[in-house]
Coordinates of C-alpha atoms in Angstrom, one line a residue:
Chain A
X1 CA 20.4 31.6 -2.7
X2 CA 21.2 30.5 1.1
X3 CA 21.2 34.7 2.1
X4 CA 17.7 34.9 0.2
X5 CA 16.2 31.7 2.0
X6 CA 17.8 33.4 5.3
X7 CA 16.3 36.7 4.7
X8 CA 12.8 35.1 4.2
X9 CA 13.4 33.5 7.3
X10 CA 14.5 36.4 9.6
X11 CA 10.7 38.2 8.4
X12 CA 9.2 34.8 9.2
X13 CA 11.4 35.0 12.7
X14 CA 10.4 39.0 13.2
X15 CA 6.2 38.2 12.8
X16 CA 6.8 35.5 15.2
X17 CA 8.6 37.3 17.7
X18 CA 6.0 39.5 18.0
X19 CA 3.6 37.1 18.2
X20 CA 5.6 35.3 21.2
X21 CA 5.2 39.0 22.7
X22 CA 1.0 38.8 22.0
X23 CA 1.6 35.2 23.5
X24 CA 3.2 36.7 26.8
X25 CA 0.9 39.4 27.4
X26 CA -2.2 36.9 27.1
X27 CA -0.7 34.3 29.0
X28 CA 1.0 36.0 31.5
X29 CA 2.6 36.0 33.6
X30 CA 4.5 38.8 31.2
X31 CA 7.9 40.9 31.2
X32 CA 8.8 42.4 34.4
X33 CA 8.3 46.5 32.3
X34 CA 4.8 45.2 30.4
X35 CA 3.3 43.6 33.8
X36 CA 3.8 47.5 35.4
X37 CA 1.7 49.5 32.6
X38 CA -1.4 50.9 33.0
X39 CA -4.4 48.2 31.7
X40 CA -5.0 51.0 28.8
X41 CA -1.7 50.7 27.4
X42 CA -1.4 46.9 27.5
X43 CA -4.8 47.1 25.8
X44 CA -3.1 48.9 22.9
X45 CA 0.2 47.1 23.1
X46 CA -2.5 44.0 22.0
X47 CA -3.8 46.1 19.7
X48 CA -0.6 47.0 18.3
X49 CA 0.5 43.2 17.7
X50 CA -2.5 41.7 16.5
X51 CA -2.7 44.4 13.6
X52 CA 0.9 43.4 12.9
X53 CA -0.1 39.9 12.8
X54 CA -2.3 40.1 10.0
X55 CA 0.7 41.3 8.1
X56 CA -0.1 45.0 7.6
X57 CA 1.1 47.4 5.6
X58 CA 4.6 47.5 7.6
X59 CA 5.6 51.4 6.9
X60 CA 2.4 52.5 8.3
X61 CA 3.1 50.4 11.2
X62 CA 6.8 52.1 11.5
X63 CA 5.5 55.7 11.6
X64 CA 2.2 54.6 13.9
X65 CA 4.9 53.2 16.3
X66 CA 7.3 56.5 15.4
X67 CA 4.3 58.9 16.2
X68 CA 4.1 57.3 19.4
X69 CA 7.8 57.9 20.5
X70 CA 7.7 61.3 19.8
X71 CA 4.7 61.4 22.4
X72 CA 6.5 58.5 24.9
X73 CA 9.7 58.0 24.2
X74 CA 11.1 56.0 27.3
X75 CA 8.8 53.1 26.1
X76 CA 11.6 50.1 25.4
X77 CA 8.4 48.1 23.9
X78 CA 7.8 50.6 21.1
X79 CA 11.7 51.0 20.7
X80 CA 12.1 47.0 20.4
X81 CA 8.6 46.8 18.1
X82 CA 10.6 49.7 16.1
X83 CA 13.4 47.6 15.6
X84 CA 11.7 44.7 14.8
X85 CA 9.5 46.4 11.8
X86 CA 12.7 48.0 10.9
X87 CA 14.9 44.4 10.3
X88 CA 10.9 43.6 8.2
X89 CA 12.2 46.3 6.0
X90 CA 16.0 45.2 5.6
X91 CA 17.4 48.2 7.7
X92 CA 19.5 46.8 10.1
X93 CA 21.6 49.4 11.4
X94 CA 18.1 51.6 11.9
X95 CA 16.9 48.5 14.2
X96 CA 20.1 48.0 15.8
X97 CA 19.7 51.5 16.7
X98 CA 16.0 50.9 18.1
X99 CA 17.3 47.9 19.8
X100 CA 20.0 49.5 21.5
X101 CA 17.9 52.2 22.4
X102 CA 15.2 49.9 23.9
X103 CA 17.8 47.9 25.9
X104 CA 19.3 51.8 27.3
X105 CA 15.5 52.0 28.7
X106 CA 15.1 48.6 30.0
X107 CA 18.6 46.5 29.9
X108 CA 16.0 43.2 30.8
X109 CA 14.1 43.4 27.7
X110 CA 15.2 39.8 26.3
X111 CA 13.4 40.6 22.9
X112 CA 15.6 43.4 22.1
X113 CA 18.5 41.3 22.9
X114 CA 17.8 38.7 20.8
X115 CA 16.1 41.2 17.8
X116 CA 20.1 42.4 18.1
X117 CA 21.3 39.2 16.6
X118 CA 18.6 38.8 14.6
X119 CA 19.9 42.1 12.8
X120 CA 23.2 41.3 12.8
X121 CA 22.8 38.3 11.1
X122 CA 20.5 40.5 8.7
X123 CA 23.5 42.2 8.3
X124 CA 25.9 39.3 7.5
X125 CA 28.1 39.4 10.4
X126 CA 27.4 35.6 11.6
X127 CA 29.8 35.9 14.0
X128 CA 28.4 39.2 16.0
X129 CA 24.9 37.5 15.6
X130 CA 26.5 34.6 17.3
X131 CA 27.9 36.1 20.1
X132 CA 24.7 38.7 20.7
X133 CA 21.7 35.8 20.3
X134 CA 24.1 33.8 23.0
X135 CA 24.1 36.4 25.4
X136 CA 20.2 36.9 25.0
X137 CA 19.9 33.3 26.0
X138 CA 20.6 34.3 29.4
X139 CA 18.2 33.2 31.9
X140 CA 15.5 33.7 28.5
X141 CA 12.5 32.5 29.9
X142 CA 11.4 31.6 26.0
X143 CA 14.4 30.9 24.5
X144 CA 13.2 28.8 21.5
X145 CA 13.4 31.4 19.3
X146 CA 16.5 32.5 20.2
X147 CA 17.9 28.8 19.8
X148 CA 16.1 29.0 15.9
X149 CA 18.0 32.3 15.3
X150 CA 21.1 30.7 16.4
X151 CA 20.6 27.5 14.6
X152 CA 20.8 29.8 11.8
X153 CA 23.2 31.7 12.7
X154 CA 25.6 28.3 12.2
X155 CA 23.7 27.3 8.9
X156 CA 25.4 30.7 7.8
X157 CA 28.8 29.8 9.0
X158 CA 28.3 26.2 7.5
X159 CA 28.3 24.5 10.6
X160 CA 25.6 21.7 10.2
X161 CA 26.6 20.5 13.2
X162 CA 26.2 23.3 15.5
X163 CA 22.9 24.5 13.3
X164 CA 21.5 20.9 14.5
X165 CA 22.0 21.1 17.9
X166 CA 20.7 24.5 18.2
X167 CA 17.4 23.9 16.5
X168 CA 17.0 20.8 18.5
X169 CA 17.9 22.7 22.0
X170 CA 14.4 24.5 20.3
X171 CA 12.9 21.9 19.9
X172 CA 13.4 20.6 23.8
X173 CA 12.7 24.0 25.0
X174 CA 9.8 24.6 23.4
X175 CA 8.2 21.2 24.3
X176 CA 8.9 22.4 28.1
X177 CA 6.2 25.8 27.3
X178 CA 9.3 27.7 27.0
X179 CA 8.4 29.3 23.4
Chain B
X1 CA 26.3 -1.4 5.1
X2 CA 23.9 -1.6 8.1
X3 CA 23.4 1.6 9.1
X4 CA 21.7 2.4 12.6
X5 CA 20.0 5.0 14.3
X6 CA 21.3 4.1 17.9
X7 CA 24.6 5.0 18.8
X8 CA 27.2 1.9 19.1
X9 CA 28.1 2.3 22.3
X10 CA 26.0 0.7 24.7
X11 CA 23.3 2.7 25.7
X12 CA 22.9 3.2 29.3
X13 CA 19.5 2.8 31.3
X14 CA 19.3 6.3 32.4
X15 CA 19.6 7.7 29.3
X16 CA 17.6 5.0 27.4
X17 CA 14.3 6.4 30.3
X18 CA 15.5 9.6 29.6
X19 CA 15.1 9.4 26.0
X20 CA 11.7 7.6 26.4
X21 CA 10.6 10.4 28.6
X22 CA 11.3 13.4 26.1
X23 CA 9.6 11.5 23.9
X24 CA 6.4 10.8 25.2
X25 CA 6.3 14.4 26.3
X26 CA 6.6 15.6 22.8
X27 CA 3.9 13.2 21.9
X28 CA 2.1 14.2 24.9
X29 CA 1.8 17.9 23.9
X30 CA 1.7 17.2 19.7
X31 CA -1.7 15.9 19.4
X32 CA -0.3 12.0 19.0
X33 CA -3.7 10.9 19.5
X34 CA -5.8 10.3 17.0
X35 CA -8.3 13.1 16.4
X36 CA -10.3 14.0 19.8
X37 CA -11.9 11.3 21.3
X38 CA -15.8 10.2 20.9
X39 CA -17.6 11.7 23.7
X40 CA -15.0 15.1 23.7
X41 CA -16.9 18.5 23.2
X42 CA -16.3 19.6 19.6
X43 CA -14.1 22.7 19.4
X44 CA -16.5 25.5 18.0
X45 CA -14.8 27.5 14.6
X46 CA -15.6 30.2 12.3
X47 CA -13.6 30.4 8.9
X48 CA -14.5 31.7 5.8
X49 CA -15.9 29.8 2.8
X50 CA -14.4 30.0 -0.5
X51 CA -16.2 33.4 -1.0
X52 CA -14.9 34.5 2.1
X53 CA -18.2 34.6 3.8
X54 CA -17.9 33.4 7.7
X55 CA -18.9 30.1 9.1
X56 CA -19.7 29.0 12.3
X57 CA -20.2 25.2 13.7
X58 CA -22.4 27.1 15.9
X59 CA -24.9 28.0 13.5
X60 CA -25.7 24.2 12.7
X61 CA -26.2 23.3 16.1
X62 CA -30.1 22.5 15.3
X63 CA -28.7 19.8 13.0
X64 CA -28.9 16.2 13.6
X65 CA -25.2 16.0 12.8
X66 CA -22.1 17.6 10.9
X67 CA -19.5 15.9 9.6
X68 CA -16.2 17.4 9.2
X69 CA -14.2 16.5 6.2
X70 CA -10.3 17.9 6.7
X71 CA -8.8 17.4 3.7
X72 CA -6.0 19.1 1.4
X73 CA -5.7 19.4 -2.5
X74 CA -1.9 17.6 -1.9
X75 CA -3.2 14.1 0.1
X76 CA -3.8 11.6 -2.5
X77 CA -7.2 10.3 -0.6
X78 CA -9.0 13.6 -0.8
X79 CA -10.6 14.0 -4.4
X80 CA -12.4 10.3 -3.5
X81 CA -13.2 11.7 0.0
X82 CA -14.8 15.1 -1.4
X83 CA -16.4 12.5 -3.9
X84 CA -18.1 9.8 -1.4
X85 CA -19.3 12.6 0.9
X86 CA -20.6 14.8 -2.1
X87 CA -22.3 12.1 -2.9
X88 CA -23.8 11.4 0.2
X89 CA -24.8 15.2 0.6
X90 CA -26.8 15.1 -2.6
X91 CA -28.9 12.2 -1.5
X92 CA -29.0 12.9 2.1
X93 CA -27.9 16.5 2.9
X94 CA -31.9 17.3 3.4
X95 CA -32.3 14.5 6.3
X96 CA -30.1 17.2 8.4
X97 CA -26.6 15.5 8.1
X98 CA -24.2 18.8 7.0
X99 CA -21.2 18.1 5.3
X100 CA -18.6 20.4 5.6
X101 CA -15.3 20.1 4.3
X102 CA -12.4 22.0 5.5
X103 CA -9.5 22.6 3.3
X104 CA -6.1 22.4 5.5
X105 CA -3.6 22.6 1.7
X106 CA -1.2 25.5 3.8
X107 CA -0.6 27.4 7.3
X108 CA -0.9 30.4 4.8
X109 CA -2.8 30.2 1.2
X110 CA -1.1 32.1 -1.0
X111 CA -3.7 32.6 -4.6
X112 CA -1.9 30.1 -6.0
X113 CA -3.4 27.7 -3.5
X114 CA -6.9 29.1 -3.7
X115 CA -6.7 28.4 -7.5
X116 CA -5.8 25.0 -7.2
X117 CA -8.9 24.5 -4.5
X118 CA -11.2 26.0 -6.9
X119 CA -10.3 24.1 -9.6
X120 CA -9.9 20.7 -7.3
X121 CA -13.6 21.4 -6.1
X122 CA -15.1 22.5 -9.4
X123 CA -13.9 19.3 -10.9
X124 CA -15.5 17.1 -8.6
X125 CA -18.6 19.0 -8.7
X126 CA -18.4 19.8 -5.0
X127 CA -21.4 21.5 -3.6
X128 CA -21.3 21.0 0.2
X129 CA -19.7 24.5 1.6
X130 CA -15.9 24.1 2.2
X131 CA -14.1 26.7 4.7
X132 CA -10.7 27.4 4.4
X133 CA -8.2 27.0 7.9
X134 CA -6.1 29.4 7.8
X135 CA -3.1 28.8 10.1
X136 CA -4.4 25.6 10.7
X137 CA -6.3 26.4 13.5
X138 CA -9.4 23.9 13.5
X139 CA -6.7 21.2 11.8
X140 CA -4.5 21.6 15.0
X141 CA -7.9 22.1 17.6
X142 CA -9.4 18.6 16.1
X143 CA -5.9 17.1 16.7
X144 CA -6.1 16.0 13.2
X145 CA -3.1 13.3 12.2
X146 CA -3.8 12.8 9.2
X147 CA -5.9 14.0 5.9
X148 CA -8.4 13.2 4.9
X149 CA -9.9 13.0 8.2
X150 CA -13.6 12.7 9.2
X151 CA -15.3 14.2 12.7
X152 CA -19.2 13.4 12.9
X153 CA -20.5 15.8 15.6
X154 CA -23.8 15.5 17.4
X155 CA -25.2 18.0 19.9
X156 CA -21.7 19.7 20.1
X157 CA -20.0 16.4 20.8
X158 CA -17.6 14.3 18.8
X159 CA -19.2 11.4 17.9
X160 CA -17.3 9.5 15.4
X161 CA -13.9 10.4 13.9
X162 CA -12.0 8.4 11.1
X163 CA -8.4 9.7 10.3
X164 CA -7.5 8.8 7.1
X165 CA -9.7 7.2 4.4
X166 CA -9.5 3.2 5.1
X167 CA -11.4 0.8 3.1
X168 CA -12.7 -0.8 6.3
X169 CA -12.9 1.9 7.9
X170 CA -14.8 4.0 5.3
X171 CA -17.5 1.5 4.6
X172 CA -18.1 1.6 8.6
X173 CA -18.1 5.3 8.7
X174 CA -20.6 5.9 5.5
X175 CA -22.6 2.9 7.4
X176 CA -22.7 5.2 10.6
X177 CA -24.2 8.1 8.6
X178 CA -26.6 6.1 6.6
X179 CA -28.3 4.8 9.9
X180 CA -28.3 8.7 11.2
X181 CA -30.2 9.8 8.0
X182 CA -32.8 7.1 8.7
X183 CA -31.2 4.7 6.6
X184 CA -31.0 0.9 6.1
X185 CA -26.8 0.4 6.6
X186 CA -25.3 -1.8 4.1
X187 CA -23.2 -3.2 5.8
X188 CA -23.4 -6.1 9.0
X189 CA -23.5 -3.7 11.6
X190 CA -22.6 0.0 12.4
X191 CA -19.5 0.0 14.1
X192 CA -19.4 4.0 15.0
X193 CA -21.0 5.7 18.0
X194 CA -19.2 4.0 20.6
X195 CA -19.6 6.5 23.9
X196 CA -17.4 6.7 26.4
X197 CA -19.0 6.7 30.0
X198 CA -19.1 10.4 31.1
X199 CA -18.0 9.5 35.1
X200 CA -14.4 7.8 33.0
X201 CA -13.8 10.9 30.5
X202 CA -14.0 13.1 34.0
X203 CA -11.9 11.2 35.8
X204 CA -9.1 11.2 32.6
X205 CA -9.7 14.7 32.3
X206 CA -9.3 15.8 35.7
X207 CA -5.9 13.3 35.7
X208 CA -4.6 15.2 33.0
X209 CA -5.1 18.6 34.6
X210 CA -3.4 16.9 37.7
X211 CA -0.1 15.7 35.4
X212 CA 0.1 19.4 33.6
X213 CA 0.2 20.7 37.2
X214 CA 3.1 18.5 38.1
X215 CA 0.9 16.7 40.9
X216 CA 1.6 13.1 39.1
X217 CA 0.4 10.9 42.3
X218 CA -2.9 12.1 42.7
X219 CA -3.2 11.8 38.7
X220 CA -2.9 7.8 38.9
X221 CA -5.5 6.9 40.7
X222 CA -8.1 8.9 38.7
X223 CA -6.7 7.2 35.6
X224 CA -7.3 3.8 37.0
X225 CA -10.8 4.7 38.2
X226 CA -11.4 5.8 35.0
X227 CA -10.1 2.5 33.2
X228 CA -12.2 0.3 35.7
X229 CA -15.4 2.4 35.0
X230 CA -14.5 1.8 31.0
X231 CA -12.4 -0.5 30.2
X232 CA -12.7 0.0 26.4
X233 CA -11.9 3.8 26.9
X234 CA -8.3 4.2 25.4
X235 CA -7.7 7.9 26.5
X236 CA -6.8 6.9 30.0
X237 CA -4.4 4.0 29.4
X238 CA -2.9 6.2 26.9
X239 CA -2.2 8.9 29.1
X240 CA -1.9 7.1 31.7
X241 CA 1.5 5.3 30.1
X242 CA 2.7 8.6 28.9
X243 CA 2.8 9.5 32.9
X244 CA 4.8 6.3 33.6
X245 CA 6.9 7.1 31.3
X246 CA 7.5 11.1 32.8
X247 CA 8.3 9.0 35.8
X248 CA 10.7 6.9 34.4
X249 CA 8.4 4.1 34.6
X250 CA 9.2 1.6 31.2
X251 CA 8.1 -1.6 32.1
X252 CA 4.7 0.0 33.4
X253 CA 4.4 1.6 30.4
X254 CA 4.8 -1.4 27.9
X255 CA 2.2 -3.1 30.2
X256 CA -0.1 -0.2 30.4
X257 CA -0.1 -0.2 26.8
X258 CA 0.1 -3.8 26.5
X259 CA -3.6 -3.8 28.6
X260 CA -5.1 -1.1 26.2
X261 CA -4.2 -4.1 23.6
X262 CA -6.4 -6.7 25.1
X263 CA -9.4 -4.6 25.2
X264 CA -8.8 -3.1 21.5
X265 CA -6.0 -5.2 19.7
X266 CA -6.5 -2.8 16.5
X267 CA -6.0 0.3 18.6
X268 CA -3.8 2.1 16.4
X269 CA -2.8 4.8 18.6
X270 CA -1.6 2.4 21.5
X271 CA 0.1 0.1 18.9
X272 CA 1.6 3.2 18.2
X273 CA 2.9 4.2 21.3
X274 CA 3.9 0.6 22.1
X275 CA 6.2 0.5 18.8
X276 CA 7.8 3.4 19.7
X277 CA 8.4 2.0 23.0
X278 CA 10.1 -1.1 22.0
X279 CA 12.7 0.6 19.4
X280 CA 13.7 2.7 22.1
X281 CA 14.0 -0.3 24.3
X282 CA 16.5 -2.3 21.6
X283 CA 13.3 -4.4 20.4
X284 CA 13.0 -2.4 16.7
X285 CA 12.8 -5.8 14.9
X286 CA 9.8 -6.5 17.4
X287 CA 8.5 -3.0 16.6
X288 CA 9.0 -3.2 12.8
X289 CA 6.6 -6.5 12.5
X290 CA 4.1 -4.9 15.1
X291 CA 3.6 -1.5 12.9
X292 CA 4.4 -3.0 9.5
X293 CA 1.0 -4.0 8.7
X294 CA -1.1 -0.8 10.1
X295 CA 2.2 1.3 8.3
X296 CA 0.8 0.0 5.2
X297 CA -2.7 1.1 5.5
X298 CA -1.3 4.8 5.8
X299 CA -4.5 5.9 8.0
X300 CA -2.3 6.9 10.8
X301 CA 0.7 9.4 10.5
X302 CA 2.0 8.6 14.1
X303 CA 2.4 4.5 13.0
X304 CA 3.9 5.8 9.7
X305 CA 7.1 7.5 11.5
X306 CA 7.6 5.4 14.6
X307 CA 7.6 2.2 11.7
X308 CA 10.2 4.5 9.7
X309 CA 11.8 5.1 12.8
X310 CA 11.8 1.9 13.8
X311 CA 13.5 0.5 10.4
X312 CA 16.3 2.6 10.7
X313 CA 16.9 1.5 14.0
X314 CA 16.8 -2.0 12.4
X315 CA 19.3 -0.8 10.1
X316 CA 17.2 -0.3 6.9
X317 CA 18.0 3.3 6.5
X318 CA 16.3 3.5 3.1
X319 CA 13.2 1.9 3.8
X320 CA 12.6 4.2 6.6
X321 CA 13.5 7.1 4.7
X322 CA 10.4 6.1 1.9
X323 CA 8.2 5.3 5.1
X324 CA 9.1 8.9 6.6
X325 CA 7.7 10.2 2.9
X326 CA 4.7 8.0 3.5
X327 CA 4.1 9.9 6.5
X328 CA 4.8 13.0 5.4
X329 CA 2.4 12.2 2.5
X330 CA -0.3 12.0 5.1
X331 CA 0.5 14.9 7.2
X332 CA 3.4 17.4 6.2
X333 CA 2.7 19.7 9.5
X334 CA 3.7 17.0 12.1
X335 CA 7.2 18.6 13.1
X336 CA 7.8 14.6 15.2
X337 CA 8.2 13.3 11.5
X338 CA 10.9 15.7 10.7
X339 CA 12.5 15.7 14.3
X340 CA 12.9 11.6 14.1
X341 CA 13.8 11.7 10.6
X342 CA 16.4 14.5 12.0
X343 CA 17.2 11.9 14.8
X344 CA 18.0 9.2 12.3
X345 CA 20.3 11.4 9.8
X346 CA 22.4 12.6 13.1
X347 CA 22.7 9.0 13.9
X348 CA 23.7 8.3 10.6
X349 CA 26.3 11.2 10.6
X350 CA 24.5 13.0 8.0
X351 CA 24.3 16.0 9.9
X352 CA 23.4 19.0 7.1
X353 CA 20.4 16.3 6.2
X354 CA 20.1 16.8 10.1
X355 CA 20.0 20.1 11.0
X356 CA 17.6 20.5 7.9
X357 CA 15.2 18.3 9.6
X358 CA 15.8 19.6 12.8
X359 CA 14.6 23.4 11.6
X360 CA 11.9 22.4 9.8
X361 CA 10.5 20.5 12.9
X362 CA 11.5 23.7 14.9
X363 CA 9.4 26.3 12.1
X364 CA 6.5 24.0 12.4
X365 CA 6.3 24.2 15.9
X366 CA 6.9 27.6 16.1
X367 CA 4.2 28.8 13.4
X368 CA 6.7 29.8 11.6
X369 CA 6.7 28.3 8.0
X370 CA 4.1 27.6 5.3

């Protein structure tokens, strides 16, 4: 029952996370890597999230985003969107894969970092989550979903305690605009 | 047992300022006040109807006025709102008053919500259009607190807005409409169309932009002009105490607030913020009587918590647990209800009751859950 309301949740966290990345692009100023592309591909990047928004079909997304890294693959956005689509589809160890592989590209991409706890704890391993979505709180300019991830993280363990404080740390943060 | 919300140990100043300041930035940036203020531009919106055909406010700008109706097939005033302003749209609806009613049941309607819509609005016989929010968009533009709520707009400004569905304040509103369709009120006297001046909703406007930026003292000033150009404008003495507060500021904020009460001693939005204020400054028994009676009429989700809030820190944990479901009966999306109810279970050491709070106040803000 509590691994079924979890999973619900994690899909719940993926769509948002790439909403916070729609957010950042729109209200700039936005990651260090998506500031540098070319207007075009931004453009698309938009694209790319609002479609996911509305909650489309999300294994035409995975080979629309697949097709792309054939064509570019040093683009650590497409690699974290990958991995992000892929923990939407319950395969964790194919988005750990993407996430790794986007964090090879650009070892700053804080998304990635926290999508790798988000797929650990997918996976079951509470602790690994733990240790990953803590290290993707460094210097996290929007660390409120990383707090919620870890909040949940210690609802897994059974630590109401620890759950509290992290979704209250989201709370705080996210009243201070740091989504 | 008495149970408390505040911690036994005395409390230290610092952290007593401290706690009023995260406060009254949460409420600063969660729509606390009531609906937008009379005199604010109406947000424009497009939704689709229950046929899923698009509407704009836009394209009843030639109107003499719309009125809004948020409402939601869960909130226990709603069937008797639909009712009155169905009602009023069959006798009046051709002297260019447009009711529209704006269903805010979910972030996301699943069918099962659309059925029960249908069958809510083809039971009441509703025939005014109804638009479905989804994501709560309009509901979170219009700063809506509570449902049902009523906005009257007039040449693309808010003209009249009633949270809730009050006795009083129902008779006044359907009073206000009457005399805009050309029609003899019932009542004494129409209470509605109160306008702030423009030169005081500039001044509070241009003071807020100053406080987001960070540049607090040249913020004061322009709240105070505003105040002496309209005294019976809340907005500025409202926001004016929430930048006292940032600054640390209590006892200017209680007599802010306490000022805001001599020109409107009903204000429910100041008494509000002034309740709050005194449970946080060891006065909850003082806070308790102040919000008990406006608690009661339920028009105001903000007064519903910070009473509930306010009984636990008076050690009435299970009153203020029903008045947090009184609240939440009025407005389920307000993630301050769940935080404070969070706040008191953590006090109270019941912490899985806690973090549960605590995440549902965290989804909500974050968009996350139904």
């Amino acid at each position: 029952m509590m691994h079924g309301l979890l999973s619900r949740k994690l899909l719940i966290l993926v769509f948002f996370m790439h909403l916070c990345l729609l957010w950042m692009f729109v209200s700039g100023p936005g990651p260090q890597a998506f500031a540098e592309q070319p207007e075009m591909e931004k453009a698309e990047f938009i694209k790319k999230a609002a479609v996911y928004s509305e909650d489309s079909n999300t294994d035409n997304l995975i080979r629309n985003v697949r097709e792309a890294l054939v064509t570019s693959p040093d683009r650590a956005e497409d690699h974290d969107q990958l991995g992000y689509l892929l923990i939407k589809k319950g395969l964790y160890d194919e988005a750990l894969d993407s996430f790794r592989t986007a964090l090879k590209i650009n070892p700053n991409l804080r998304t990635a970092k926290t999508g790798i706890g988000v797929a650990l704890l997918g996976k079951g391993d509470a602790a690994a989550a733990e240790t990953a979505l803590k290290s993707a709180l460094i210097l996290n300019p929007y660390p409120a979903m990383t707090y919620y991830a870890l909040g949940l993280t210690y609802l897994k363990m059974d630590n109401n305690e620890q759950a509290a404080q992290y979704f209250k740390e989201g709370i705080r943060t996210f009243k201070d605009g740091k989504k | 047992m008495k149970i408390s919300i505040l911690p036994k140990k005395a409390c230290p100043k610092w952290a007593l300022w401290i706690s009023v300041c995260i406060f009254l930035m949460i409420a600063n940036t969660s729509g606390a006040a009531a609906l937008l203020q009379a005199g604010a531009p109406a947000p424009a919106f497009s939704l689709n109807d229950m046929e899923g055909k698009e509407v704009s406010l836009s394209q009843y700008s030639q109107n003499k006025a719309v009125v809004l109706l948020f409402w939601a097939t869960w909130s226990a005033k709603s069937p008797n709102a639909l009712k009155r302003f169905e009602d009023f749209h069959r006798k009046y609806g051709q002297k260019g008053i447009v009711i529209i009613g704006i269903n805010a049941d979910n972030q996301t309607l699943s069918a099962e919500d659309a059925t029960k819509i249908k069958g809510l609005l083809a039971s009441h016989g509703i025939t005014f259009p109804v638009l479905l929010d989804k994501g709560l968009k309009t509901f979170h533009e219009y700063e809506v607190i509570a449902l049902p709520s009523t906005v009257v707009i007039m040449e693309g400004k808010i003209a009249y807005e009633l949270a809730g569905f009050p006795l009083t304040g129902t008779e006044n509103l359907f009073d206000y409409l009457l005399s805009l369709a050309g029609e003899t009120p019932r009542g004494n006297k129409v209470t509605g169309g109160y306008k702030p001046k423009y030169d005081a909703i500039a001044d509070t406007n241009l003071a807020k932009g100053f406080v987001k930026k960070g540049k607090y003292a040249m913020a004061y000033p322009l709240f105070m002009k505003a105040i002496a150009k309209d005294p019976s404008y809340m907005a500025p003495y409202i926001d004016l105490a929430r930048l006292y507060a940032l600054e640390g500021k209590t006892k200017e904020v209680e007599d802010t607030l306490r000022s805001a009460l001599k020109m409107a001693p009903e204000n429910i939005v100041v008494l509000a913020e002034l309740g709050y204020l005194l449970t946080n400054t060891n006065r909850a028994g003082e806070s308790v009587e102040l919000l008990a009676g406006y608690a009661k009429d339920g028009a105001y989700t903000p007064a519903l918590y910070y009473y509930a809030y306010a009984l636990a820190a008076a050690g009435r944990l299970n009153d203020a647990l029903a008045a947090f479901d009184n609240a939440l009966q009025l407005n389920p999306f307000d993630p301050v209800t769940y935080r404070l109810r969070g706040e008191v279970y953590e006090n109270n050491r019941m912490m899985k009751e806690a973090s549960s709070e605590y995440r549902r106040s965290l989804e909500l803000l974050l968009k996350m859950s139904k």
